[in-house]
Short mmCIF file of C-alpha atoms in Angstrom, two decimals:
data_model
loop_
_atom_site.label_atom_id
_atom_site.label_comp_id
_atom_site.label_asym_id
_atom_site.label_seq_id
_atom_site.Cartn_x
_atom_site.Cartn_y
_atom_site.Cartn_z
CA UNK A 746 -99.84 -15.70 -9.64
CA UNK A 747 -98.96 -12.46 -11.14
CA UNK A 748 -100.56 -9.34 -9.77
CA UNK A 749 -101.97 -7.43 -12.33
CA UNK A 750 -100.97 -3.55 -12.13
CA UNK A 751 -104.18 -1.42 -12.80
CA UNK A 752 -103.58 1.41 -15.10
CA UNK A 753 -103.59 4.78 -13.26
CA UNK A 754 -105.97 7.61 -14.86
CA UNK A 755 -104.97 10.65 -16.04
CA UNK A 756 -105.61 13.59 -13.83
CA UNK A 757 -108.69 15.48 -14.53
CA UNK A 758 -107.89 18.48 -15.74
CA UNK A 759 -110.23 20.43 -13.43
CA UNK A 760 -107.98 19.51 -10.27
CA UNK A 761 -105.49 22.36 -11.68
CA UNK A 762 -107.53 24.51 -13.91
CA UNK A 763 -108.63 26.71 -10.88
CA UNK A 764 -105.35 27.23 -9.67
CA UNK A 765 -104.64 28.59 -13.33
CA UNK A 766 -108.12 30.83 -13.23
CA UNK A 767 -106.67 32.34 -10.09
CA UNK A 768 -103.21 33.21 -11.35
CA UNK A 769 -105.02 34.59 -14.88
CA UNK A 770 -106.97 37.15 -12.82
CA UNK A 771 -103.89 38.06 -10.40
CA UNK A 772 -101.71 38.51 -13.56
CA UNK A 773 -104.15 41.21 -15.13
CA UNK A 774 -105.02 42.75 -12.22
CA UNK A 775 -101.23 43.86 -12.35
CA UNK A 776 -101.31 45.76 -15.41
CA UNK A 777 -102.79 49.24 -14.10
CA UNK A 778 -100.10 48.94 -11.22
CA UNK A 779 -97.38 48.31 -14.16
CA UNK A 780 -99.10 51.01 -15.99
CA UNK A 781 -98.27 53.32 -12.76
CA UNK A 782 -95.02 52.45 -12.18
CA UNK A 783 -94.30 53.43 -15.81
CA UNK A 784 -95.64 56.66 -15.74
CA UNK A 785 -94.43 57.49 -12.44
CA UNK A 786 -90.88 56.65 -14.26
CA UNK A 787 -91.93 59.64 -16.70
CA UNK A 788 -92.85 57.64 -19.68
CA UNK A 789 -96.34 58.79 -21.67
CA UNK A 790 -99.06 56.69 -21.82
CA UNK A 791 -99.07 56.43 -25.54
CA UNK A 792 -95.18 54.53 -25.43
CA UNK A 793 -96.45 52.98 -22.47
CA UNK A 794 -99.70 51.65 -24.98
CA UNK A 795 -97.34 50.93 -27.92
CA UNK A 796 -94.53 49.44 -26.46
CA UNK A 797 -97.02 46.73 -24.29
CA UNK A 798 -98.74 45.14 -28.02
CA UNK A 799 -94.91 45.44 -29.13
CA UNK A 800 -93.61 43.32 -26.66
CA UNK A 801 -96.56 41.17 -26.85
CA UNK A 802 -96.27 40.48 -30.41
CA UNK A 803 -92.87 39.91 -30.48
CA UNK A 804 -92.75 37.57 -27.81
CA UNK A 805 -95.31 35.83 -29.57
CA UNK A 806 -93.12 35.66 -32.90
CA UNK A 807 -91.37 32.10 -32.57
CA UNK A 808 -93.54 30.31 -31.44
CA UNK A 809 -96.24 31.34 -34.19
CA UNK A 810 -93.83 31.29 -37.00
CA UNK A 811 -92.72 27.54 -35.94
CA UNK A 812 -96.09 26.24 -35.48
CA UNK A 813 -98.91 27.85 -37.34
CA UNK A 814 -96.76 29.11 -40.69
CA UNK A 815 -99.50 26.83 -43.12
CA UNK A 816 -102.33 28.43 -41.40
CA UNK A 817 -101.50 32.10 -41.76
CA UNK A 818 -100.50 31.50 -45.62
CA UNK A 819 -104.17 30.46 -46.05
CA UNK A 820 -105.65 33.50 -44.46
CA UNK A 821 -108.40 35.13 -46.81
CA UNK A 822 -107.76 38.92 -47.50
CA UNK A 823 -111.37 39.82 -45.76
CA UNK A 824 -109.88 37.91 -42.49
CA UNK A 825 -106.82 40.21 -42.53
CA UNK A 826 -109.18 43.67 -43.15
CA UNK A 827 -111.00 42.42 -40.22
CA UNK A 828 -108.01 42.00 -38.01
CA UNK A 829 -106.23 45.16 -39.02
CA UNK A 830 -109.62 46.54 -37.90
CA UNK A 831 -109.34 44.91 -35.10
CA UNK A 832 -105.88 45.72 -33.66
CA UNK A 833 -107.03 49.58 -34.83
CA UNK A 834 -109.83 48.95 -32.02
CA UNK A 835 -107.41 47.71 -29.59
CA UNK A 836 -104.79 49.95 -29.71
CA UNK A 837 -107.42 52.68 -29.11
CA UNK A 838 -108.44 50.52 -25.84
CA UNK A 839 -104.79 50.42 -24.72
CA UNK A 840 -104.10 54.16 -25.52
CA UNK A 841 -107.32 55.79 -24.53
CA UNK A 842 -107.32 53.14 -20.99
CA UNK A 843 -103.62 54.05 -19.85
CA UNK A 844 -104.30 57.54 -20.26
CA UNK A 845 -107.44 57.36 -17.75
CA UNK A 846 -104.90 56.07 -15.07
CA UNK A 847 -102.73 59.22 -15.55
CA UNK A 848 -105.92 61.35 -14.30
CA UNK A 849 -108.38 58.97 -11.78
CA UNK A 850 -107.80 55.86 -9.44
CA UNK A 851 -107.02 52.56 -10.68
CA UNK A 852 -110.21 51.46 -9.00
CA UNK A 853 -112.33 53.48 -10.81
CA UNK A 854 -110.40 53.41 -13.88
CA UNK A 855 -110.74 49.43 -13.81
CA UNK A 856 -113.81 49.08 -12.91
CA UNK A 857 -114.90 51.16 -16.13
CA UNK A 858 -112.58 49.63 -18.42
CA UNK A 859 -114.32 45.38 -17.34
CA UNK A 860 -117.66 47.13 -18.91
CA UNK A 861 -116.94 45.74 -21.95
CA UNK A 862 -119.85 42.53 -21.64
CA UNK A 863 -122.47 46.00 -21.85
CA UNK A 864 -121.13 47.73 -24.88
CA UNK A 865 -120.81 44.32 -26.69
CA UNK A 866 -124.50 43.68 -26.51
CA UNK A 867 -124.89 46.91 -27.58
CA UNK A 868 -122.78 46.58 -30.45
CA UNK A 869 -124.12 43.40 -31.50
CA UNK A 870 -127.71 45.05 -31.00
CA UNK A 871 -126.66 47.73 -33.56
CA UNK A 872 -124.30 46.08 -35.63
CA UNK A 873 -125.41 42.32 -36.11
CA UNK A 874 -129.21 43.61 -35.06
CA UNK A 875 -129.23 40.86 -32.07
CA UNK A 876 -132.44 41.58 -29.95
CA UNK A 877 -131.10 42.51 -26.21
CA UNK A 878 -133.09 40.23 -23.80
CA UNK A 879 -134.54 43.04 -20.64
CA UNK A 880 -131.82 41.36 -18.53
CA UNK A 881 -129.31 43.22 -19.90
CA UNK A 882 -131.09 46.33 -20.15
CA UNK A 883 -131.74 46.32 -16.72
CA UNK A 884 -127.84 45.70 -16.33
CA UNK A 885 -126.78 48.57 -18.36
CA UNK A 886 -129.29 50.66 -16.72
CA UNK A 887 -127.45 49.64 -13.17
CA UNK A 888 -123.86 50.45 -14.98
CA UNK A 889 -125.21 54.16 -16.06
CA UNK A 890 -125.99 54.97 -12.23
CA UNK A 891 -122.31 53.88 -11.04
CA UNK A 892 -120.62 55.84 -13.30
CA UNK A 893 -122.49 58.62 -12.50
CA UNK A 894 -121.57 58.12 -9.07
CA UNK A 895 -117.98 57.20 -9.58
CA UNK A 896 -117.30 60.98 -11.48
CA UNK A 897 -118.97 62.81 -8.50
CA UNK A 898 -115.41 64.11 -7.37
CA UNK A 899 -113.72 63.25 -4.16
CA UNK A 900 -111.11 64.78 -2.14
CA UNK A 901 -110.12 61.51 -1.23
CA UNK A 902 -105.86 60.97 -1.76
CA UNK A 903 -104.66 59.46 -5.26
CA UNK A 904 -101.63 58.57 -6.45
CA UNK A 905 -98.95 61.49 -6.93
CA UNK A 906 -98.99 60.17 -11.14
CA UNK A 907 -102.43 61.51 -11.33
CA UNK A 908 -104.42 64.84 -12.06
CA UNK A 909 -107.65 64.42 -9.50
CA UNK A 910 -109.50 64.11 -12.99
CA UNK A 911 -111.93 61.78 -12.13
CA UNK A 912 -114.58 62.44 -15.10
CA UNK A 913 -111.92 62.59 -17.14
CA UNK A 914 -110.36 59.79 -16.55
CA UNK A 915 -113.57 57.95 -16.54
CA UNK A 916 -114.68 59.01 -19.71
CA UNK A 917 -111.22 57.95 -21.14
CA UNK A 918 -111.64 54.34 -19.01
CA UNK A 919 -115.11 53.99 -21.17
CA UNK A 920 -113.32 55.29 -24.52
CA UNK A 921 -111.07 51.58 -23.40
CA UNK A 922 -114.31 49.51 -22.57
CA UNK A 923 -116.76 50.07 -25.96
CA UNK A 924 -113.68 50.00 -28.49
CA UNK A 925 -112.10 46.83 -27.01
CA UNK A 926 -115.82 45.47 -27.17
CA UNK A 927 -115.76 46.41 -30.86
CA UNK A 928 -112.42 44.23 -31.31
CA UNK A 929 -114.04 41.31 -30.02
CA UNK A 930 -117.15 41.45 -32.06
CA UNK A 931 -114.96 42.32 -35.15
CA UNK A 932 -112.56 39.60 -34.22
CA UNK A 933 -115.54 37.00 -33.44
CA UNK A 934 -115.65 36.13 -36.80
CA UNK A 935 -112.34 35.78 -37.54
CA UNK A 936 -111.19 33.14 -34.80
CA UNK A 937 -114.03 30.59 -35.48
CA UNK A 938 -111.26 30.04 -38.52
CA UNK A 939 -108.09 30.42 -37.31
CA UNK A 940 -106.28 29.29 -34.17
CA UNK A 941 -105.66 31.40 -31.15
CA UNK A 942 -101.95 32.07 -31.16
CA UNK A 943 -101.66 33.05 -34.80
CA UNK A 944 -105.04 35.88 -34.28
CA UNK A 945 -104.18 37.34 -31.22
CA UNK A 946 -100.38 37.72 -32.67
CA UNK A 947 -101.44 39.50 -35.82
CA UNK A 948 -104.38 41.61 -33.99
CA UNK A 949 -101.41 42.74 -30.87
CA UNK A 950 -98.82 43.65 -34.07
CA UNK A 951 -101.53 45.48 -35.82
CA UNK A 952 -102.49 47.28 -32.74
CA UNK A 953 -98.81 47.85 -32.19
CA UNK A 954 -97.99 48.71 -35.51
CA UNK A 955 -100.90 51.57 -35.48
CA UNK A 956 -99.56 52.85 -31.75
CA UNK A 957 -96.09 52.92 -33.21
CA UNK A 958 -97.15 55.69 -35.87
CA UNK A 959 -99.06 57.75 -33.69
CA UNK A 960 -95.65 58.03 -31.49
CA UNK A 961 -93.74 59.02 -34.24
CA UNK A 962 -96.37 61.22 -35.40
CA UNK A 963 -96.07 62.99 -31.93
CA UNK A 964 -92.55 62.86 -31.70
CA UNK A 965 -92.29 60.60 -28.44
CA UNK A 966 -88.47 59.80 -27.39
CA UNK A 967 -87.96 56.74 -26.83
CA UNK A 968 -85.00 57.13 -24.66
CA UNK A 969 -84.58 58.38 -21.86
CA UNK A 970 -86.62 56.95 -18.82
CA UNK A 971 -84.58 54.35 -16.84
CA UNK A 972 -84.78 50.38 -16.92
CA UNK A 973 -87.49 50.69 -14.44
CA UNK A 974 -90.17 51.81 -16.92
CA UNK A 975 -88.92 49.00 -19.57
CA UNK A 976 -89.00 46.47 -16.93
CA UNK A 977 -92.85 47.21 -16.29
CA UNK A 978 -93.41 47.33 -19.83
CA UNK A 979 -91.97 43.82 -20.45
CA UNK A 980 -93.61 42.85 -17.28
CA UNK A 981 -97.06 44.13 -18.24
CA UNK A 982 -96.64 42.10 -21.55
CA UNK A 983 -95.37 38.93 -20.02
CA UNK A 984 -97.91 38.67 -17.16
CA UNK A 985 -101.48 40.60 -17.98
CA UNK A 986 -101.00 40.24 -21.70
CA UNK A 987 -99.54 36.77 -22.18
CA UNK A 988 -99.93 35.26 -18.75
CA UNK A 989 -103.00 36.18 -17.76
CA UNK A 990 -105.56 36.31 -21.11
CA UNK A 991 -103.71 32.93 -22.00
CA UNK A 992 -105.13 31.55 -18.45
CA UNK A 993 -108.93 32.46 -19.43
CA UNK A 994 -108.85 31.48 -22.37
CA UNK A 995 -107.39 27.93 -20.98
CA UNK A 996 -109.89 28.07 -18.18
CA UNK A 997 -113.26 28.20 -20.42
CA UNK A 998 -112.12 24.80 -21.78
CA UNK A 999 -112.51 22.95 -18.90
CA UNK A 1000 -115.19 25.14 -16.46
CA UNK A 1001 -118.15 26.60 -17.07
CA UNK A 1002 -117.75 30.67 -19.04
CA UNK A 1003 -119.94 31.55 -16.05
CA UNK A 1004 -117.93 30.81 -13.69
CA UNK A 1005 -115.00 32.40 -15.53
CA UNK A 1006 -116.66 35.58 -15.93
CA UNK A 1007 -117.56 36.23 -11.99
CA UNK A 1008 -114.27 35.38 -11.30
CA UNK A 1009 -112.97 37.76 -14.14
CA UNK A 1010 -115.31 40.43 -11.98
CA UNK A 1011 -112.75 40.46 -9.35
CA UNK A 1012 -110.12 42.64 -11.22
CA UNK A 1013 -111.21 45.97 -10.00
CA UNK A 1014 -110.82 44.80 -6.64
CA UNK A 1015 -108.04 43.13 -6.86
CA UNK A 1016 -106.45 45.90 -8.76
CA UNK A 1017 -107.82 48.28 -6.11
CA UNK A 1018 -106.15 46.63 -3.42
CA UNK A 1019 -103.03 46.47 -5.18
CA UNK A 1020 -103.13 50.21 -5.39
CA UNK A 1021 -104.03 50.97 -1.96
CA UNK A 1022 -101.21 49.16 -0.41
CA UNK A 1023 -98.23 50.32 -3.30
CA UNK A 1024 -99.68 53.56 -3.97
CA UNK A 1025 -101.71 54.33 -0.60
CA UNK A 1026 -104.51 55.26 -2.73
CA UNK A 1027 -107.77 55.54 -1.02
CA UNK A 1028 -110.67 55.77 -3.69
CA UNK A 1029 -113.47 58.03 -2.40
CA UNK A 1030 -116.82 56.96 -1.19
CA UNK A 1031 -118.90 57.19 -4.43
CA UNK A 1032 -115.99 56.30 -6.07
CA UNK A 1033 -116.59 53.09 -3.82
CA UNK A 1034 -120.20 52.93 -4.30
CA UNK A 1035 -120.46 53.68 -7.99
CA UNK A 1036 -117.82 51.05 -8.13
CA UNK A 1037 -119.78 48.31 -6.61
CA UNK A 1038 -123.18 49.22 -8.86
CA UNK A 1039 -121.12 49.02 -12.11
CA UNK A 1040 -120.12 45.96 -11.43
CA UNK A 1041 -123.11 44.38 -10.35
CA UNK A 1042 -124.68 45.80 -13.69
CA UNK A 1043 -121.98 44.09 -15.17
CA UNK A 1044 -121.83 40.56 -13.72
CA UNK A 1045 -126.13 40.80 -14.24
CA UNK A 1046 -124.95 41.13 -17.98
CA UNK A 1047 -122.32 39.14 -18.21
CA UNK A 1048 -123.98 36.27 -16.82
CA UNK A 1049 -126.96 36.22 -19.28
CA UNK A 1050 -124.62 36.29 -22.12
CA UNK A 1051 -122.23 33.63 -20.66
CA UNK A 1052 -125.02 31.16 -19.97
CA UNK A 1053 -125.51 31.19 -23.78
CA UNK A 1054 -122.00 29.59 -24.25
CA UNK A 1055 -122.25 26.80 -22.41
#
């Protein structure tokens, strides 16, 4: 009698999808230490901005042209307004958020900059009237107190790249936080109709396309600073950019977006320790504190909104 073979079942995807998660978050938690290395190499923030959603884009090129060509034909004219738009939002985030780590830690700097869940209710509250449940009032309440806390200066050690500009730098870290908020709710729209790859390639060449004329405005060289700054620009576009927003957005399919978003929460630290052990920078003890309260705001926020999703 011939055994019969049983059919093996596919692997559930879940078995993998965490190790994924993980490397997401450890990809963008590198970006403010690429961002350092960069401008420790002498290059300005805004090349440093514009040359990140270049490399992005363009890396993005073949495989969008190859596979999504049909799709992008059929894109409506309002669809492209609202992604020009929205790459005008992000390349503020990028420009005005790699300028705050030229003047306050990268903990502080990235714990401001992963507000964004606060100032998207908000703009959906005054934009798209949405009624904010007292959850997240209560959150953004919490978030107001850190920051207050994290600009009360310190004469704690930073990295030799910064000014000791803590407010600042904070300001400039929230500047990054409400307008890449606005490109999501802009963009919202927008992807319920077209695929992933072909949006986020025309929003990143958009954004670099707008980042590209303010440097020629200014007159930025673009020579001039050593392989070591490219090689954390292509780096930063590669891992935080490609790598790790790719990951999420893989990760949601399978898990719950709760669970994705207090994972998501562990940038700053993450980022912090990264800094503390390459840079020896020791963030101050409000810096610290205020840290901690913003995000706690934030994950009380976030995890209202998320639940809706699911």
């Amino acid at each position: 009698m011939t055994a019969v073979k049983t059919q093996t079942q596919p692997e559930n995807p879940r078995t993998s999808v965490y190790l994924i998660l993980v490397i997401g978050v450890i990809s963008i938690s590198f970006a403010a230490i690429f961002i350092r290395y960069a401008q420790a190499a002498g290059m300005p923030s805004i090349l440093i901005a514009g040359a990140r959603m270049v490399f992005a884009a363009l890396l993005l090129t073949p495989m969008t042209l190859r596979r999504h060509m049909t799709e992008l034909r059929q894109v409506s004219t309002v669809d492209w307004l609202l992604m020009v738009t929205s790459g005008f939002f992000l390349a503020v985030h990028f420009a005005s958020w790699v300028a705050s780590l030229e003047h306050t830690t990268v903990l502080i700097s990235v714990t401001l900059v992963t507000t964004v869940p606060i100032w998207t209710a908000l703009l959906e509250m005054f934009v798209l009237r949405v009624r904010l449940k007292q959850i997240l009032l209560i959150g953004l309440g919490i978030t107001i107190i850190g920051g207050f806390l994290v600009a009360i200066p310190s004469g704690e050690p930073v990295a030799d790249t910064t000014t000791g500009n803590t407010p600042l730098g904070a300001f400039l870290a929230t500047i990054g936080a409400v307008t890449v908020a606005a490109y999501l709710v802009i963009g919202r729209k927008v992807q319920q109709k077209l695929s992933l790859l072909p949006y986020i390639w025309i929003v990143y060449g958009m954004a670099g396309v707008f980042l590209v004329i303010v440097i020629g405005v200014q007159q930025v060289p673009l020579t001039g600073y050593g392989w070591v700054a490219w090689a954390n620009i292509l780096a930063m576009a590669i891992f935080p950019q490609l790598v790790g927003h790719t990951s999420l957005n893989y990760a949601v399919k399978y898990i719950s977006a709760t669970y994705v978003s207090i994972i998501t929460k562990l940038e700053p630290i993450a980022s912090a320790i990264l800094a503390y052990f390459l840079f020896t920078e020791v963030p101050g003890r409000w810096a610290i504190i205020g840290s901690v309260i913003i995000t706690a705001g934030v994950l009380l926020a976030s995890l209202d909104r998320e639940k809706k999703l699911e």
